[in-house]
mmCIF file of C-alpha atoms in Angstrom:
data_model
loop_
_atom_site.group_PDB
_atom_site.id
_atom_site.type_symbol
_atom_site.label_atom_id
_atom_site.label_comp_id
_atom_site.label_asym_id
_atom_site.label_seq_id
_atom_site.Cartn_x
_atom_site.Cartn_y
_atom_site.Cartn_z
ATOM 1 C CA MET A 1374 0.000 0.000 0.000
ATOM 2 C CA SER A 1375 1.569 3.299 -1.098
ATOM 3 C CA VAL A 1376 1.749 6.433 1.053
ATOM 4 C CA TYR A 1377 -0.550 9.158 -0.285
ATOM 5 C CA LEU A 1378 -0.053 11.973 2.235
ATOM 6 C CA THR A 1379 2.851 12.727 4.578
ATOM 7 C CA VAL A 1380 2.568 15.317 7.344
ATOM 8 C CA SER A 1381 5.939 16.140 8.941
ATOM 9 C CA LYS A 1382 6.552 18.126 12.153
ATOM 10 C CA ILE A 1383 3.674 20.572 11.724
ATOM 11 C CA CYS A 1384 3.656 23.385 14.311
ATOM 12 C CA LYS A 1385 0.955 26.025 14.563
ATOM 13 C CA SER A 1386 0.549 28.819 17.099
ATOM 14 C CA PHE A 1387 -2.137 31.416 17.636
ATOM 15 C CA GLY A 1388 -0.315 34.164 19.502
ATOM 16 C CA SER A 1389 1.234 32.583 22.583
ATOM 17 C CA PHE A 1390 -0.982 29.484 22.318
ATOM 18 C CA GLN A 1391 0.626 26.518 20.532
ATOM 19 C CA ALA A 1392 -2.182 24.569 18.899
ATOM 20 C CA LEU A 1393 0.025 21.975 17.159
ATOM 21 C CA LYS A 1394 3.386 20.669 18.350
ATOM 22 C CA GLU A 1395 5.386 18.796 15.700
ATOM 23 C CA ALA A 1396 2.477 16.707 14.427
ATOM 24 C CA SER A 1397 3.723 13.958 12.092
ATOM 25 C CA PHE A 1398 1.901 11.071 10.401
ATOM 26 C CA SER A 1399 1.247 9.501 7.021
ATOM 27 C CA VAL A 1400 -1.912 8.321 5.268
ATOM 28 C CA ASN A 1401 -1.935 5.434 2.811
ATOM 29 C CA GLU A 1402 -3.768 5.585 -0.500
ATOM 30 C CA GLY A 1403 -7.433 4.602 -0.101
ATOM 31 C CA GLU A 1404 -7.224 4.693 3.692
ATOM 32 C CA LEU A 1405 -9.803 6.243 6.031
ATOM 33 C CA VAL A 1406 -7.971 7.875 8.940
ATOM 34 C CA CYS A 1407 -9.738 9.523 11.885
ATOM 35 C CA ILE A 1408 -8.122 12.352 13.830
ATOM 36 C CA LEU A 1409 -9.669 11.893 17.263
ATOM 37 C CA GLY A 1410 -9.444 13.889 20.454
ATOM 38 C CA PRO A 1411 -11.247 16.128 22.943
ATOM 39 C CA SER A 1412 -12.310 19.698 22.206
ATOM 40 C CA GLY A 1413 -9.340 22.037 21.901
ATOM 41 C CA CYS A 1414 -6.769 19.312 21.195
ATOM 42 C CA GLY A 1415 -5.847 20.723 17.748
ATOM 43 C CA LYS A 1416 -7.546 18.200 15.471
ATOM 44 C CA THR A 1417 -9.571 20.700 13.413
ATOM 45 C CA THR A 1418 -6.559 23.037 13.203
ATOM 46 C CA LEU A 1419 -4.532 20.146 11.780
ATOM 47 C CA LEU A 1420 -7.228 19.409 9.183
ATOM 48 C CA ARG A 1421 -7.355 23.092 8.194
ATOM 49 C CA VAL A 1422 -3.560 23.194 7.815
ATOM 50 C CA ILE A 1423 -3.737 20.161 5.473
ATOM 51 C CA ALA A 1424 -6.415 21.977 3.449
ATOM 52 C CA GLY A 1425 -4.410 25.211 3.359
ATOM 53 C CA LEU A 1426 -7.126 27.085 5.270
ATOM 54 C CA GLU A 1427 -4.582 27.747 8.056
ATOM 55 C CA GLU A 1428 -0.889 28.366 7.497
ATOM 56 C CA GLN A 1429 1.510 26.339 9.638
ATOM 57 C CA ASN A 1430 4.438 28.025 11.384
ATOM 58 C CA SER A 1431 6.753 25.181 10.424
ATOM 59 C CA GLY A 1432 6.652 21.678 8.992
ATOM 60 C CA GLU A 1433 5.927 20.095 5.619
ATOM 61 C CA ILE A 1434 3.004 18.396 3.866
ATOM 62 C CA VAL A 1435 3.572 16.148 0.838
ATOM 63 C CA GLN A 1436 0.621 14.866 -1.198
ATOM 64 C CA LYS A 1437 1.343 12.125 -3.726
ATOM 65 C CA GLY A 1438 4.984 13.150 -4.026
ATOM 66 C CA VAL A 1439 4.268 16.894 -4.348
ATOM 67 C CA THR A 1440 5.048 19.346 -1.534
ATOM 68 C CA ILE A 1441 1.866 21.370 -0.934
ATOM 69 C CA SER A 1442 2.836 23.051 2.349
ATOM 70 C CA ASN A 1443 2.710 26.588 0.929
ATOM 71 C CA LEU A 1444 0.097 26.172 -1.809
ATOM 72 C CA PRO A 1445 -3.251 28.024 -1.510
ATOM 73 C CA PRO A 1446 -6.366 25.854 -1.001
ATOM 74 C CA ASP A 1447 -7.499 26.108 -4.639
ATOM 75 C CA GLN A 1448 -4.236 24.531 -5.782
ATOM 76 C CA ARG A 1449 -4.535 21.528 -3.468
ATOM 77 C CA ASP A 1450 -6.333 18.355 -4.534
ATOM 78 C CA PHE A 1451 -9.038 17.815 -1.921
ATOM 79 C CA GLY A 1452 -12.782 17.967 -1.265
ATOM 80 C CA ILE A 1453 -14.064 19.010 2.140
ATOM 81 C CA VAL A 1454 -17.275 18.575 4.145
ATOM 82 C CA PHE A 1455 -17.696 20.987 7.036
ATOM 83 C CA GLN A 1456 -19.569 20.394 10.284
ATOM 84 C CA SER A 1457 -22.291 22.837 9.155
ATOM 85 C CA TYR A 1458 -22.411 21.272 5.618
ATOM 86 C CA ALA A 1459 -22.227 24.850 4.169
ATOM 87 C CA LEU A 1460 -24.713 24.104 1.375
ATOM 88 C CA PHE A 1461 -25.887 27.041 -0.741
ATOM 89 C CA PRO A 1462 -29.462 27.616 0.516
ATOM 90 C CA ASN A 1463 -30.557 29.392 -2.699
ATOM 91 C CA LEU A 1464 -29.418 26.546 -4.977
ATOM 92 C CA THR A 1465 -31.174 23.249 -5.625
ATOM 93 C CA ILE A 1466 -29.589 19.956 -4.638
ATOM 94 C CA LYS A 1467 -28.577 19.451 -8.276
ATOM 95 C CA LYS A 1468 -26.882 22.855 -8.495
ATOM 96 C CA ASN A 1469 -25.169 22.392 -5.127
ATOM 97 C CA ILE A 1470 -23.620 19.117 -6.274
ATOM 98 C CA ILE A 1471 -22.464 20.320 -9.689
ATOM 99 C CA PHE A 1472 -21.175 23.696 -8.458
ATOM 100 C CA GLY A 1473 -17.546 22.544 -8.340
ATOM 101 C CA LEU A 1474 -17.776 20.940 -11.783
ATOM 102 C CA GLN A 1475 -19.160 24.108 -13.346
ATOM 103 C CA THR A 1476 -16.332 26.217 -11.918
ATOM 104 C CA ARG A 1477 -13.908 23.797 -13.622
ATOM 105 C CA ASN A 1478 -15.584 24.358 -17.000
ATOM 106 C CA GLN A 1479 -16.591 20.717 -17.478
ATOM 107 C CA SER A 1480 -18.858 19.874 -20.426
ATOM 108 C CA SER A 1481 -22.603 19.602 -19.797
ATOM 109 C CA GLU A 1482 -22.503 15.880 -20.658
ATOM 110 C CA ILE A 1483 -19.742 15.138 -18.128
ATOM 111 C CA ILE A 1484 -21.569 17.205 -15.486
ATOM 112 C CA GLU A 1485 -24.894 15.416 -16.063
ATOM 113 C CA ASN A 1486 -23.285 11.954 -15.940
ATOM 114 C CA ARG A 1487 -21.395 12.788 -12.737
ATOM 115 C CA LEU A 1488 -24.537 14.256 -11.159
ATOM 116 C CA ASN A 1489 -26.594 11.134 -11.869
ATOM 117 C CA GLU A 1490 -23.788 8.898 -10.595
ATOM 118 C CA LEU A 1491 -23.537 10.809 -7.308
ATOM 119 C CA LEU A 1492 -27.305 11.098 -6.790
ATOM 120 C CA SER A 1493 -27.514 7.327 -7.220
ATOM 121 C CA LEU A 1494 -24.640 6.803 -4.750
ATOM 122 C CA ILE A 1495 -26.324 8.899 -2.042
ATOM 123 C CA GLY A 1496 -29.845 7.670 -2.852
ATOM 124 C CA LEU A 1497 -31.378 11.092 -3.492
ATOM 125 C CA GLU A 1498 -32.279 10.874 -7.205
ATOM 126 C CA SER A 1499 -35.840 12.093 -6.604
ATOM 127 C CA HIS A 1500 -34.675 15.086 -4.524
ATOM 128 C CA LYS A 1501 -32.413 16.822 -7.043
ATOM 129 C CA ASN A 1502 -34.769 19.772 -7.609
ATOM 130 C CA LYS A 1503 -35.408 20.423 -3.927
ATOM 131 C CA TYR A 1504 -33.609 23.025 -1.822
ATOM 132 C CA PRO A 1505 -31.467 22.215 1.255
ATOM 133 C CA ALA A 1506 -34.128 23.509 3.671
ATOM 134 C CA GLN A 1507 -36.533 20.868 2.322
ATOM 135 C CA LEU A 1508 -34.209 18.014 3.324
ATOM 136 C CA SER A 1509 -33.489 16.362 6.667
ATOM 137 C CA GLY A 1510 -30.133 16.838 8.381
ATOM 138 C CA GLY A 1511 -28.981 13.405 7.228
ATOM 139 C CA GLU A 1512 -29.971 14.114 3.626
ATOM 140 C CA GLN A 1513 -28.182 17.481 3.699
ATOM 141 C CA GLN A 1514 -25.071 15.720 4.969
ATOM 142 C CA ARG A 1515 -25.187 13.321 2.015
ATOM 143 C CA VAL A 1516 -25.562 16.231 -0.430
ATOM 144 C CA ALA A 1517 -22.526 17.948 1.128
ATOM 145 C CA LEU A 1518 -20.591 14.713 0.723
ATOM 146 C CA ALA A 1519 -21.655 14.378 -2.939
ATOM 147 C CA ARG A 1520 -20.635 17.997 -3.626
ATOM 148 C CA ALA A 1521 -17.186 17.358 -2.137
ATOM 149 C CA LEU A 1522 -16.799 14.186 -4.229
ATOM 150 C CA ALA A 1523 -18.094 15.662 -7.497
ATOM 151 C CA PRO A 1524 -14.697 16.846 -8.870
ATOM 152 C CA SER A 1525 -13.174 13.409 -8.002
ATOM 153 C CA PRO A 1526 -10.610 14.761 -5.495
ATOM 154 C CA GLY A 1527 -7.652 12.644 -4.473
ATOM 155 C CA LEU A 1528 -8.218 13.498 -0.806
ATOM 156 C CA LEU A 1529 -11.507 13.850 1.107
ATOM 157 C CA LEU A 1530 -11.500 15.885 4.332
ATOM 158 C CA LEU A 1531 -14.408 15.530 6.777
ATOM 159 C CA ASP A 1532 -14.681 17.974 9.695
ATOM 160 C CA GLU A 1533 -17.007 16.356 12.267
ATOM 161 C CA PRO A 1534 -19.578 15.656 9.517
ATOM 162 C CA LEU A 1535 -22.028 13.791 11.777
ATOM 163 C CA SER A 1536 -21.939 15.849 14.967
ATOM 164 C CA ALA A 1537 -25.113 17.842 14.167
ATOM 165 C CA LEU A 1538 -27.248 14.711 13.733
ATOM 166 C CA ASP A 1539 -29.164 12.662 16.275
ATOM 167 C CA ALA A 1540 -27.722 9.355 17.494
ATOM 168 C CA LYS A 1541 -29.771 6.989 15.290
ATOM 169 C CA VAL A 1542 -29.108 8.939 12.068
ATOM 170 C CA ARG A 1543 -25.422 9.244 13.017
ATOM 171 C CA GLN A 1544 -25.124 5.490 13.477
ATOM 172 C CA PHE A 1545 -26.751 4.842 10.089
ATOM 173 C CA LEU A 1546 -24.685 7.417 8.191
ATOM 174 C CA ARG A 1547 -21.309 6.452 9.603
ATOM 175 C CA LEU A 1548 -21.724 2.983 8.095
ATOM 176 C CA GLU A 1549 -22.986 4.534 4.857
ATOM 177 C CA ILE A 1550 -20.010 6.911 4.627
ATOM 178 C CA LYS A 1551 -17.558 4.111 5.370
ATOM 179 C CA ASN A 1552 -19.052 1.866 2.674
ATOM 180 C CA LEU A 1553 -19.113 4.748 0.176
ATOM 181 C CA GLN A 1554 -15.482 5.613 0.928
ATOM 182 C CA LYS A 1555 -14.395 1.999 0.370
ATOM 183 C CA LYS A 1556 -16.442 1.751 -2.834
ATOM 184 C CA LEU A 1557 -14.843 4.898 -4.274
ATOM 185 C CA GLY A 1558 -11.392 4.203 -2.825
ATOM 186 C CA VAL A 1559 -10.876 7.876 -2.000
ATOM 187 C CA THR A 1560 -8.219 8.634 0.631
ATOM 188 C CA THR A 1561 -10.065 10.204 3.572
ATOM 189 C CA ILE A 1562 -9.186 12.081 6.757
ATOM 190 C CA MET A 1563 -12.032 12.621 9.191
ATOM 191 C CA VAL A 1564 -11.958 14.755 12.338
ATOM 192 C CA THR A 1565 -14.158 13.657 15.237
ATOM 193 C CA HIS A 1566 -14.400 13.897 19.022
ATOM 194 C CA ASP A 1567 -16.639 10.807 19.117
ATOM 195 C CA GLN A 1568 -14.607 7.719 20.018
ATOM 196 C CA GLU A 1569 -17.370 5.330 18.926
ATOM 197 C CA GLU A 1570 -17.442 7.012 15.511
ATOM 198 C CA ALA A 1571 -13.675 6.642 15.138
ATOM 199 C CA LEU A 1572 -13.609 3.042 16.354
ATOM 200 C CA SER A 1573 -16.358 1.948 13.942
ATOM 201 C CA MET A 1574 -15.204 3.857 10.828
ATOM 202 C CA ALA A 1575 -11.428 4.250 10.816
ATOM 203 C CA ASP A 1576 -8.745 2.047 9.314
ATOM 204 C CA ARG A 1577 -6.393 3.895 11.664
ATOM 205 C CA ILE A 1578 -6.862 6.496 14.391
ATOM 206 C CA ILE A 1579 -4.609 9.467 15.146
ATOM 207 C CA LEU A 1580 -5.324 10.320 18.778
ATOM 208 C CA MET A 1581 -4.480 13.892 19.796
ATOM 209 C CA ASN A 1582 -4.108 15.564 23.175
ATOM 210 C CA LYS A 1583 -3.166 19.214 23.772
ATOM 211 C CA GLY A 1584 -1.697 19.717 20.308
ATOM 212 C CA VAL A 1585 0.380 16.526 20.414
ATOM 213 C CA ILE A 1586 -0.243 13.190 18.685
ATOM 214 C CA GLU A 1587 -0.636 10.788 21.590
ATOM 215 C CA GLN A 1588 -0.817 7.499 19.661
ATOM 216 C CA ILE A 1589 -1.446 6.214 16.131
ATOM 217 C CA GLY A 1590 -2.827 2.770 15.344
ATOM 218 C CA THR A 1591 -5.793 0.684 14.298
ATOM 219 C CA PRO A 1592 -8.915 0.918 16.477
ATOM 220 C CA GLN A 1593 -8.043 -2.508 17.892
ATOM 221 C CA GLU A 1594 -4.485 -1.425 18.739
ATOM 222 C CA LEU A 1595 -5.537 1.749 20.537
ATOM 223 C CA TYR A 1596 -8.171 -0.109 22.529
ATOM 224 C CA SER A 1597 -6.198 -3.254 23.351
ATOM 225 C CA LYS A 1598 -2.669 -1.810 23.528
ATOM 226 C CA PRO A 1599 -2.862 1.755 24.854
ATOM 227 C CA GLU A 1600 0.572 3.309 25.333
ATOM 228 C CA THR A 1601 -0.460 6.107 27.691
ATOM 229 C CA SER A 1602 -3.000 6.651 30.437
ATOM 230 C CA PHE A 1603 -4.691 9.288 28.239
ATOM 231 C CA THR A 1604 -5.192 6.767 25.414
ATOM 232 C CA ALA A 1605 -6.512 4.129 27.791
ATOM 233 C CA ASP A 1606 -8.931 6.568 29.407
ATOM 234 C CA PHE A 1607 -10.135 8.298 26.214
ATOM 235 C CA ILE A 1608 -10.670 5.169 24.090
ATOM 236 C CA GLY A 1609 -13.448 3.350 25.942
ATOM 237 C CA LYS A 1610 -13.743 3.127 29.700
ATOM 238 C CA THR A 1611 -10.862 1.955 31.833
ATOM 239 C CA ASN A 1612 -9.546 1.731 35.380
ATOM 240 C CA LEU A 1613 -6.163 3.364 35.977
ATOM 241 C CA ILE A 1614 -4.395 1.952 39.030
ATOM 242 C CA SER A 1615 -1.035 2.905 40.534
ATOM 243 C CA ALA A 1616 1.204 -0.099 41.172
ATOM 244 C CA LYS A 1617 4.777 -1.084 41.986
ATOM 245 C CA LYS A 1618 7.084 -3.554 40.298
ATOM 246 C CA ILE A 1619 8.079 -6.479 42.520
ATOM 247 C CA SER A 1620 9.858 -8.665 39.967
ATOM 248 C CA GLU A 1621 9.985 -9.196 36.192
ATOM 249 C CA ASN A 1622 6.427 -10.539 36.097
ATOM 250 C CA LYS A 1623 4.874 -9.452 39.400
ATOM 251 C CA ILE A 1624 3.376 -6.171 40.537
ATOM 252 C CA LYS A 1625 1.837 -4.941 43.778
ATOM 253 C CA MET A 1626 -1.503 -3.119 43.800
ATOM 254 C CA PHE A 1627 -4.473 -3.091 46.183
ATOM 255 C CA GLY A 1628 -1.966 -4.164 48.841
ATOM 256 C CA GLN A 1629 -1.325 -7.571 47.258
ATOM 257 C CA GLU A 1630 0.750 -9.242 44.543
ATOM 258 C CA PHE A 1631 -0.476 -9.884 40.995
ATOM 259 C CA ASP A 1632 1.008 -11.723 38.034
ATOM 260 C CA CYS A 1633 1.457 -9.454 35.015
ATOM 261 C CA SER A 1634 2.408 -10.456 31.464
ATOM 262 C CA GLU A 1635 3.510 -6.983 30.320
ATOM 263 C CA PRO A 1636 7.171 -5.845 30.356
ATOM 264 C CA LEU A 1637 7.852 -3.840 33.538
ATOM 265 C CA MET A 1638 10.283 -1.040 32.714
ATOM 266 C CA SER A 1639 10.172 0.978 35.949
ATOM 267 C CA GLU A 1640 9.478 0.591 39.655
ATOM 268 C CA GLU A 1641 6.419 2.894 39.792
ATOM 269 C CA ILE A 1642 3.858 2.006 37.119
ATOM 270 C CA THR A 1643 0.291 2.718 36.037
ATOM 271 C CA VAL A 1644 -1.937 -0.229 35.160
ATOM 272 C CA ALA A 1645 -4.949 0.082 32.829
ATOM 273 C CA ILE A 1646 -7.714 -2.495 33.375
ATOM 274 C CA ARG A 1647 -10.741 -2.571 31.073
ATOM 275 C CA PRO A 1648 -14.137 -3.127 32.788
ATOM 276 C CA GLU A 1649 -14.822 -6.237 30.687
ATOM 277 C CA ASP A 1650 -11.524 -7.797 31.831
ATOM 278 C CA ILE A 1651 -12.640 -7.883 35.469
ATOM 279 C CA LYS A 1652 -14.151 -11.352 35.773
ATOM 280 C CA ILE A 1653 -16.480 -12.306 38.591
ATOM 281 C CA SER A 1654 -15.137 -15.489 40.221
ATOM 282 C CA LYS A 1655 -16.091 -17.943 42.925
ATOM 283 C CA GLN A 1656 -12.818 -19.863 42.668
ATOM 284 C CA LEU A 1657 -10.710 -18.264 45.390
ATOM 285 C CA SER A 1658 -7.801 -20.514 44.409
ATOM 286 C CA GLU A 1659 -7.415 -18.734 41.034
ATOM 287 C CA PRO A 1660 -4.419 -16.420 40.538
ATOM 288 C CA ASN A 1661 -4.959 -12.663 40.739
ATOM 289 C CA ILE A 1662 -8.090 -12.895 42.890
ATOM 290 C CA ILE A 1663 -9.338 -9.825 44.715
ATOM 291 C CA GLN A 1664 -12.429 -9.034 46.792
ATOM 292 C CA GLY A 1665 -14.586 -5.944 46.971
ATOM 293 C CA ARG A 1666 -18.000 -4.501 47.811
ATOM 294 C CA VAL A 1667 -20.595 -3.579 45.174
ATOM 295 C CA LEU A 1668 -21.373 0.131 45.557
ATOM 296 C CA GLU A 1669 -23.624 0.649 42.538
ATOM 297 C CA ILE A 1670 -25.177 -1.362 39.696
ATOM 298 C CA GLU A 1671 -26.267 0.435 36.517
ATOM 299 C CA PHE A 1672 -28.491 -1.618 34.198
ATOM 300 C CA LEU A 1673 -27.697 -1.057 30.489
ATOM 301 C CA GLY A 1674 -29.727 -3.755 28.759
ATOM 302 C CA SER A 1675 -27.372 -6.523 27.645
ATOM 303 C CA TYR A 1676 -25.077 -5.976 30.628
ATOM 304 C CA SER A 1677 -24.748 -3.894 33.774
ATOM 305 C CA ILE A 1678 -21.928 -1.672 34.984
ATOM 306 C CA GLY A 1679 -20.837 -2.201 38.548
ATOM 307 C CA GLN A 1680 -18.832 0.066 40.833
ATOM 308 C CA ILE A 1681 -16.715 -2.108 43.113
ATOM 309 C CA GLU A 1682 -14.992 -0.718 46.199
ATOM 310 C CA VAL A 1683 -11.709 -2.383 47.136
ATOM 311 C CA GLN A 1684 -10.314 -1.612 50.600
ATOM 312 C CA TYR A 1685 -6.685 -2.174 51.580
ATOM 313 C CA ASN A 1686 -4.247 -0.653 54.084
ATOM 314 C CA ASP A 1687 -6.771 2.024 55.115
ATOM 315 C CA GLN A 1688 -7.159 2.994 51.434
ATOM 316 C CA LYS A 1689 -10.070 2.658 49.025
ATOM 317 C CA GLU A 1690 -10.122 2.165 45.254
ATOM 318 C CA ILE A 1691 -13.217 2.161 43.028
ATOM 319 C CA LEU A 1692 -13.203 -0.215 40.050
ATOM 320 C CA ILE A 1693 -15.671 -0.108 37.171
ATOM 321 C CA CYS A 1694 -16.565 -3.554 35.812
ATOM 322 C CA HIS A 1695 -19.102 -5.200 33.516
ATOM 323 C CA LEU A 1696 -21.578 -7.536 35.168
ATOM 324 C CA PRO A 1697 -23.284 -10.181 32.993
ATOM 325 C CA ILE A 1698 -27.041 -9.669 32.973
ATOM 326 C CA ASP A 1699 -27.817 -13.255 34.013
ATOM 327 C CA ASN A 1700 -25.981 -12.673 37.297
ATOM 328 C CA ASN A 1701 -28.358 -9.859 38.124
ATOM 329 C CA GLU A 1702 -31.408 -11.909 37.183
ATOM 330 C CA GLN A 1703 -30.276 -14.594 39.609
ATOM 331 C CA SER A 1704 -29.721 -11.899 42.258
ATOM 332 C CA SER A 1705 -26.288 -13.355 42.966
ATOM 333 C CA ILE A 1706 -24.842 -9.851 42.761
ATOM 334 C CA ALA A 1707 -26.598 -7.076 44.619
ATOM 335 C CA LYS A 1708 -25.756 -3.634 45.880
ATOM 336 C CA ASN A 1709 -23.570 -3.746 49.029
ATOM 337 C CA SER A 1710 -22.774 -7.439 48.490
ATOM 338 C CA GLN A 1711 -19.201 -8.742 48.715
ATOM 339 C CA ILE A 1712 -17.843 -10.317 45.542
ATOM 340 C CA SER A 1713 -14.606 -11.896 44.356
ATOM 341 C CA PHE A 1714 -13.158 -11.249 40.937
ATOM 342 C CA SER A 1715 -10.063 -12.204 38.986
ATOM 343 C CA LEU A 1716 -7.673 -10.161 36.834
ATOM 344 C CA ASN A 1717 -6.062 -12.100 34.005
ATOM 345 C CA PRO A 1718 -2.312 -11.334 33.816
ATOM 346 C CA ASN A 1719 -2.708 -10.614 30.060
ATOM 347 C CA SER A 1720 -5.379 -7.965 30.718
ATOM 348 C CA LEU A 1721 -3.164 -5.805 32.956
ATOM 349 C CA LYS A 1722 -1.817 -3.164 30.540
ATOM 350 C CA ILE A 1723 1.129 -1.005 31.603
ATOM 351 C CA VAL A 1724 0.781 2.598 30.370
ATOM 352 C CA SER A 1725 2.848 5.763 30.774
ATOM 353 C CA SER A 1726 1.312 8.569 32.801
#
């Protein structure tokens, strides 16, 4: 798979505030990459720098072998969909979609063929003579996507394209966008603050925090192998526990020893434990067994979330865990009850602070 876009050591400041700090990554041809992070982390600024809508203070951007770092937006090969869609309210759906083709002086035959192709792709053939205000939010989003794709750009940029929609429409459209992107094979960078969106759509995720790229990897890698406490805490739910190294494969936390399969590089460590990796157990002879009291149980349909209080050496720690629904139906786990649970050595992930 060939590299389509390379972003190298991009820095961007607004006055004394440094929004981007040496951001570097590459995007492969045909790949869908999500730039993910909390509000204010620099993800939209990074997207705007790639588009040429913001000028970086330093760093380089290379698109398909051509350095575009200092080119104006109209000389860069991309289509963009903004959070607000930015459709022309006085133009019909047809005229919105073909706007970019008309400005490129394409023939009427080419324009008509491309229009019909895109209307078919987004399933809005019967709406082409309507105006944006006559469409739902989800339909407007699809029109904005078709308009961005009309000139057949090499790169598609999506700036939180689903954030204005309700949850059910968002869930439907993220699958639709992903399938459309794969069908067209267009290299895509999408900005989002929604971890579920990134996990379900991206080939790879670029996770940002305070202007810095925290970790890059597949959704599975970021979830299963977080490198930092920020990654572990932002991607899904997790428990972050302070621990100490005892030997090459043993750590001490909650006042007792636990086997751990991860490499232990320092004496003071942070352990990330996913809620689903905390297994309720009645076999007290198992390794890595610990006991605690159920503080709260939150029913969520197919499973429940439990808050478990672990007391040791006059200290308390609260763990979040998943409780199978059948346990609750059998009333074997109830609020204020004492339970035992096990922590598999492979599920104890060592992360940097």
